[in-house]
PDB file of C-alpha atoms in Angstrom:
ATOM      1  CA  UNK A   1    -148.118  19.054 -14.013  1.00 67.00           C
ATOM      2  CA  UNK A   2    -145.502  21.742 -14.680  1.00 74.00           C
ATOM      3  CA  UNK A   3    -144.072  19.872 -17.644  1.00 75.00           C
ATOM      4  CA  UNK A   4    -147.472  19.978 -19.347  1.00 79.00           C
ATOM      5  CA  UNK A   5    -147.333  23.794 -19.365  1.00 81.00           C
ATOM      6  CA  UNK A   6    -143.956  23.907 -21.119  1.00 85.00           C
ATOM      7  CA  UNK A   7    -143.205  23.431 -24.759  1.00 89.00           C
ATOM      8  CA  UNK A   8    -141.091  20.356 -25.507  1.00 90.00           C
ATOM      9  CA  UNK A   9    -137.358  20.918 -25.181  1.00 91.00           C
ATOM     10  CA  UNK A  10    -136.063  21.166 -28.758  1.00 93.00           C
ATOM     11  CA  UNK A  11    -134.213  18.049 -29.900  1.00 96.00           C
ATOM     12  CA  UNK A  12    -131.631  20.184 -31.727  1.00 96.00           C
ATOM     13  CA  UNK A  13    -130.899  22.159 -28.564  1.00 96.00           C
ATOM     14  CA  UNK A  14    -130.523  18.973 -26.524  1.00 96.00           C
ATOM     15  CA  UNK A  15    -128.110  17.629 -29.146  1.00 97.00           C
ATOM     16  CA  UNK A  16    -126.156  20.902 -29.085  1.00 96.00           C
ATOM     17  CA  UNK A  17    -125.853  20.787 -25.288  1.00 97.00           C
ATOM     18  CA  UNK A  18    -124.775  17.130 -25.295  1.00 97.00           C
ATOM     19  CA  UNK A  19    -122.174  17.905 -27.954  1.00 98.00           C
ATOM     20  CA  UNK A  20    -120.874  20.908 -26.027  1.00 97.00           C
ATOM     21  CA  UNK A  21    -120.606  18.938 -22.798  1.00 97.00           C
ATOM     22  CA  UNK A  22    -118.837  16.057 -24.540  1.00 97.00           C
ATOM     23  CA  UNK A  23    -116.514  18.157 -26.709  1.00 98.00           C
ATOM     24  CA  UNK A  24    -115.865  21.120 -24.391  1.00 97.00           C
ATOM     25  CA  UNK A  25    -116.860  20.317 -20.818  1.00 96.00           C
ATOM     26  CA  UNK A  26    -115.308  16.881 -20.389  1.00 96.00           C
ATOM     27  CA  UNK A  27    -111.993  17.791 -22.064  1.00 98.00           C
ATOM     28  CA  UNK A  28    -111.855  20.899 -19.869  1.00 97.00           C
ATOM     29  CA  UNK A  29    -112.033  18.675 -16.783  1.00 94.00           C
ATOM     30  CA  UNK A  30    -109.170  16.512 -18.036  1.00 94.00           C
ATOM     31  CA  UNK A  31    -107.156  19.626 -18.917  1.00 97.00           C
ATOM     32  CA  UNK A  32    -108.043  21.245 -15.570  1.00 94.00           C
ATOM     33  CA  UNK A  33    -109.368  24.294 -17.414  1.00 97.00           C
ATOM     34  CA  UNK A  34    -111.954  25.696 -15.009  1.00 97.00           C
ATOM     35  CA  UNK A  35    -112.717  28.687 -17.237  1.00 97.00           C
ATOM     36  CA  UNK A  36    -113.723  26.487 -20.176  1.00 98.00           C
ATOM     37  CA  UNK A  37    -115.558  23.998 -17.968  1.00 97.00           C
ATOM     38  CA  UNK A  38    -117.372  26.838 -16.196  1.00 97.00           C
ATOM     39  CA  UNK A  39    -118.371  28.423 -19.504  1.00 98.00           C
ATOM     40  CA  UNK A  40    -119.763  25.086 -20.700  1.00 98.00           C
ATOM     41  CA  UNK A  41    -121.772  24.520 -17.525  1.00 97.00           C
ATOM     42  CA  UNK A  42    -123.018  28.096 -17.459  1.00 97.00           C
ATOM     43  CA  UNK A  43    -124.160  27.984 -21.087  1.00 97.00           C
ATOM     44  CA  UNK A  44    -126.042  24.750 -20.414  1.00 96.00           C
ATOM     45  CA  UNK A  45    -127.606  26.297 -17.301  1.00 95.00           C
ATOM     46  CA  UNK A  46    -128.674  29.437 -19.189  1.00 95.00           C
ATOM     47  CA  UNK A  47    -130.341  27.512 -21.999  1.00 95.00           C
ATOM     48  CA  UNK A  48    -132.122  25.066 -19.693  1.00 94.00           C
ATOM     49  CA  UNK A  49    -133.022  27.829 -17.205  1.00 93.00           C
ATOM     50  CA  UNK A  50    -134.525  29.926 -19.981  1.00 92.00           C
ATOM     51  CA  UNK A  51    -136.562  26.940 -21.162  1.00 92.00           C
ATOM     52  CA  UNK A  52    -138.039  26.511 -17.668  1.00 89.00           C
ATOM     53  CA  UNK A  53    -138.370  30.269 -16.997  1.00 90.00           C
ATOM     54  CA  UNK A  54    -142.118  30.299 -17.587  1.00 86.00           C
ATOM     55  CA  UNK A  55    -142.658  27.626 -14.929  1.00 86.00           C
ATOM     56  CA  UNK A  56    -140.162  28.898 -12.360  1.00 88.00           C
ATOM     57  CA  UNK A  57    -140.524  32.651 -12.739  1.00 88.00           C
ATOM     58  CA  UNK A  58    -137.250  33.344 -14.534  1.00 90.00           C
ATOM     59  CA  UNK A  59    -133.948  31.676 -15.307  1.00 92.00           C
ATOM     60  CA  UNK A  60    -133.617  30.949 -11.584  1.00 92.00           C
ATOM     61  CA  UNK A  61    -136.366  29.900  -9.189  1.00 90.00           C
ATOM     62  CA  UNK A  62    -135.197  32.408  -6.591  1.00 90.00           C
ATOM     63  CA  UNK A  63    -134.431  36.057  -7.397  1.00 91.00           C
ATOM     64  CA  UNK A  64    -132.327  36.152  -4.197  1.00 91.00           C
ATOM     65  CA  UNK A  65    -130.179  33.262  -5.402  1.00 92.00           C
ATOM     66  CA  UNK A  66    -129.863  34.841  -8.851  1.00 93.00           C
ATOM     67  CA  UNK A  67    -128.701  38.131  -7.319  1.00 92.00           C
ATOM     68  CA  UNK A  68    -126.083  36.408  -5.151  1.00 93.00           C
ATOM     69  CA  UNK A  69    -124.798  34.381  -8.106  1.00 95.00           C
ATOM     70  CA  UNK A  70    -124.505  37.490 -10.276  1.00 95.00           C
ATOM     71  CA  UNK A  71    -122.355  39.128  -7.588  1.00 95.00           C
ATOM     72  CA  UNK A  72    -120.201  35.994  -7.277  1.00 95.00           C
ATOM     73  CA  UNK A  73    -119.763  35.843 -11.050  1.00 96.00           C
ATOM     74  CA  UNK A  74    -118.730  39.494 -11.134  1.00 95.00           C
ATOM     75  CA  UNK A  75    -116.140  38.661  -8.450  1.00 95.00           C
ATOM     76  CA  UNK A  76    -114.643  35.838 -10.539  1.00 95.00           C
ATOM     77  CA  UNK A  77    -116.751  32.709 -10.038  1.00 97.00           C
ATOM     78  CA  UNK A  78    -117.590  30.636 -13.121  1.00 97.00           C
ATOM     79  CA  UNK A  79    -120.107  27.925 -13.960  1.00 96.00           C
ATOM     80  CA  UNK A  80    -123.064  29.785 -12.477  1.00 96.00           C
ATOM     81  CA  UNK A  81    -126.174  27.633 -12.228  1.00 95.00           C
ATOM     82  CA  UNK A  82    -129.048  26.148 -10.291  1.00 94.00           C
ATOM     83  CA  UNK A  83    -129.646  22.589  -9.149  1.00 90.00           C
ATOM     84  CA  UNK A  84    -132.669  21.138 -10.889  1.00 84.00           C
ATOM     85  CA  UNK A  85    -135.664  23.295  -9.859  1.00 79.00           C
ATOM     86  CA  UNK A  86    -133.590  25.170  -7.293  1.00 80.00           C
ATOM     87  CA  UNK A  87    -133.548  27.128  -5.219  1.00 87.00           C
ATOM     88  CA  UNK A  88    -129.992  25.875  -4.644  1.00 91.00           C
ATOM     89  CA  UNK A  89    -127.536  27.794  -6.773  1.00 93.00           C
ATOM     90  CA  UNK A  90    -123.893  27.015  -7.405  1.00 95.00           C
ATOM     91  CA  UNK A  91    -120.719  28.440  -8.834  1.00 96.00           C
ATOM     92  CA  UNK A  92    -117.178  27.207  -9.364  1.00 97.00           C
ATOM     93  CA  UNK A  93    -113.815  28.634  -8.367  1.00 97.00           C
ATOM     94  CA  UNK A  94    -110.305  27.361  -8.944  1.00 95.00           C
ATOM     95  CA  UNK A  95    -109.090  27.047  -5.357  1.00 95.00           C
ATOM     96  CA  UNK A  96    -110.158  26.756  -1.723  1.00 95.00           C
ATOM     97  CA  UNK A  97    -108.532  30.148  -1.112  1.00 97.00           C
ATOM     98  CA  UNK A  98    -110.699  31.768  -3.811  1.00 96.00           C
ATOM     99  CA  UNK A  99    -113.775  30.085  -2.312  1.00 96.00           C
ATOM    100  CA  UNK A 100    -112.940  31.496   1.132  1.00 96.00           C
ATOM    101  CA  UNK A 101    -112.331  34.939  -0.373  1.00 96.00           C
ATOM    102  CA  UNK A 102    -115.703  34.925  -2.156  1.00 95.00           C
ATOM    103  CA  UNK A 103    -117.508  33.658   0.939  1.00 94.00           C
ATOM    104  CA  UNK A 104    -116.020  36.481   3.019  1.00 94.00           C
ATOM    105  CA  UNK A 105    -116.917  39.005   0.301  1.00 93.00           C
ATOM    106  CA  UNK A 106    -120.476  37.652   0.236  1.00 90.00           C
ATOM    107  CA  UNK A 107    -120.836  38.123   3.969  1.00 89.00           C
ATOM    108  CA  UNK A 108    -119.014  41.463   4.114  1.00 90.00           C
ATOM    109  CA  UNK A 109    -120.860  43.099   1.213  1.00 90.00           C
ATOM    110  CA  UNK A 110    -124.245  41.527   1.913  1.00 88.00           C
ATOM    111  CA  UNK A 111    -124.456  39.807  -1.470  1.00 87.00           C
ATOM    112  CA  UNK A 112    -126.632  37.062  -0.022  1.00 84.00           C
ATOM    113  CA  UNK A 113    -130.021  38.318   1.096  1.00 81.00           C
ATOM    114  CA  UNK A 114    -131.446  37.248   4.419  1.00 82.00           C
ATOM    115  CA  UNK A 115    -132.520  33.635   4.410  1.00 84.00           C
ATOM    116  CA  UNK A 116    -129.789  32.457   2.024  1.00 88.00           C
ATOM    117  CA  UNK A 117    -127.105  30.109   3.234  1.00 89.00           C
ATOM    118  CA  UNK A 118    -123.755  30.178   1.460  1.00 89.00           C
ATOM    119  CA  UNK A 119    -121.571  27.077   1.711  1.00 91.00           C
ATOM    120  CA  UNK A 120    -118.253  25.973   0.320  1.00 94.00           C
ATOM    121  CA  UNK A 121    -118.349  22.450  -1.071  1.00 92.00           C
ATOM    122  CA  UNK A 122    -115.772  20.330  -2.842  1.00 88.00           C
ATOM    123  CA  UNK A 123    -116.384  17.987  -5.762  1.00 82.00           C
ATOM    124  CA  UNK A 124    -116.486  14.291  -5.060  1.00 79.00           C
ATOM    125  CA  UNK A 125    -113.919  13.627  -7.827  1.00 77.00           C
ATOM    126  CA  UNK A 126    -114.753   9.932  -8.094  1.00 83.00           C
ATOM    127  CA  UNK A 127    -117.595   7.837  -9.376  1.00 82.00           C
ATOM    128  CA  UNK A 128    -120.327   6.182  -7.398  1.00 82.00           C
ATOM    129  CA  UNK A 129    -119.494   3.317  -5.059  1.00 85.00           C
ATOM    130  CA  UNK A 130    -121.597   0.200  -5.407  1.00 86.00           C
ATOM    131  CA  UNK A 131    -121.550  -2.333  -2.607  1.00 85.00           C
ATOM    132  CA  UNK A 132    -123.146  -5.694  -3.378  1.00 83.00           C
ATOM    133  CA  UNK A 133    -125.453  -6.918  -0.673  1.00 79.00           C
ATOM    134  CA  UNK A 134    -127.813  -9.782  -0.150  1.00 75.00           C
ATOM    135  CA  UNK A 135    -130.148  -7.672   1.964  1.00 71.00           C
ATOM    136  CA  UNK A 136    -133.705  -8.202   0.839  1.00 66.00           C
ATOM    137  CA  UNK A 137    -132.905 -11.198  -1.356  1.00 66.00           C
ATOM    138  CA  UNK A 138    -134.344 -14.506  -0.262  1.00 65.00           C
ATOM    139  CA  UNK A 139    -132.320 -17.686  -0.564  1.00 59.00           C
ATOM    140  CA  UNK A 140    -133.724 -20.386  -2.866  1.00 58.00           C
TER     141      UNK A 140
END
């Protein structure tokens, strides 16, 4: 129902985002350039978030999450964004030590409003695993 209230996502914008991800984001991963990768992800998140702003009440679903992410960005995090419809937000840092530092700063300075949970997560860094199975398949 929400999609019916939104204007169609512009084809040109989708093409621009795909191009940016392919030409900037993916090479940044290979080159281990977190600043460039973060900028690519954040730009994509801003454009998509702004498109859905009417339906979700702003670029982010949760003003509390948006506030926490702004503080984290100011402290050096990159790639600020929201998972799908939120309210889960995310940011990227270049090391576990930086992640710990930002988590402690979040707690110490009260950047995360009551009710928010801040977690450190690591990327999976590998593709999906597919395990063939015969479960649910009947023999002839």
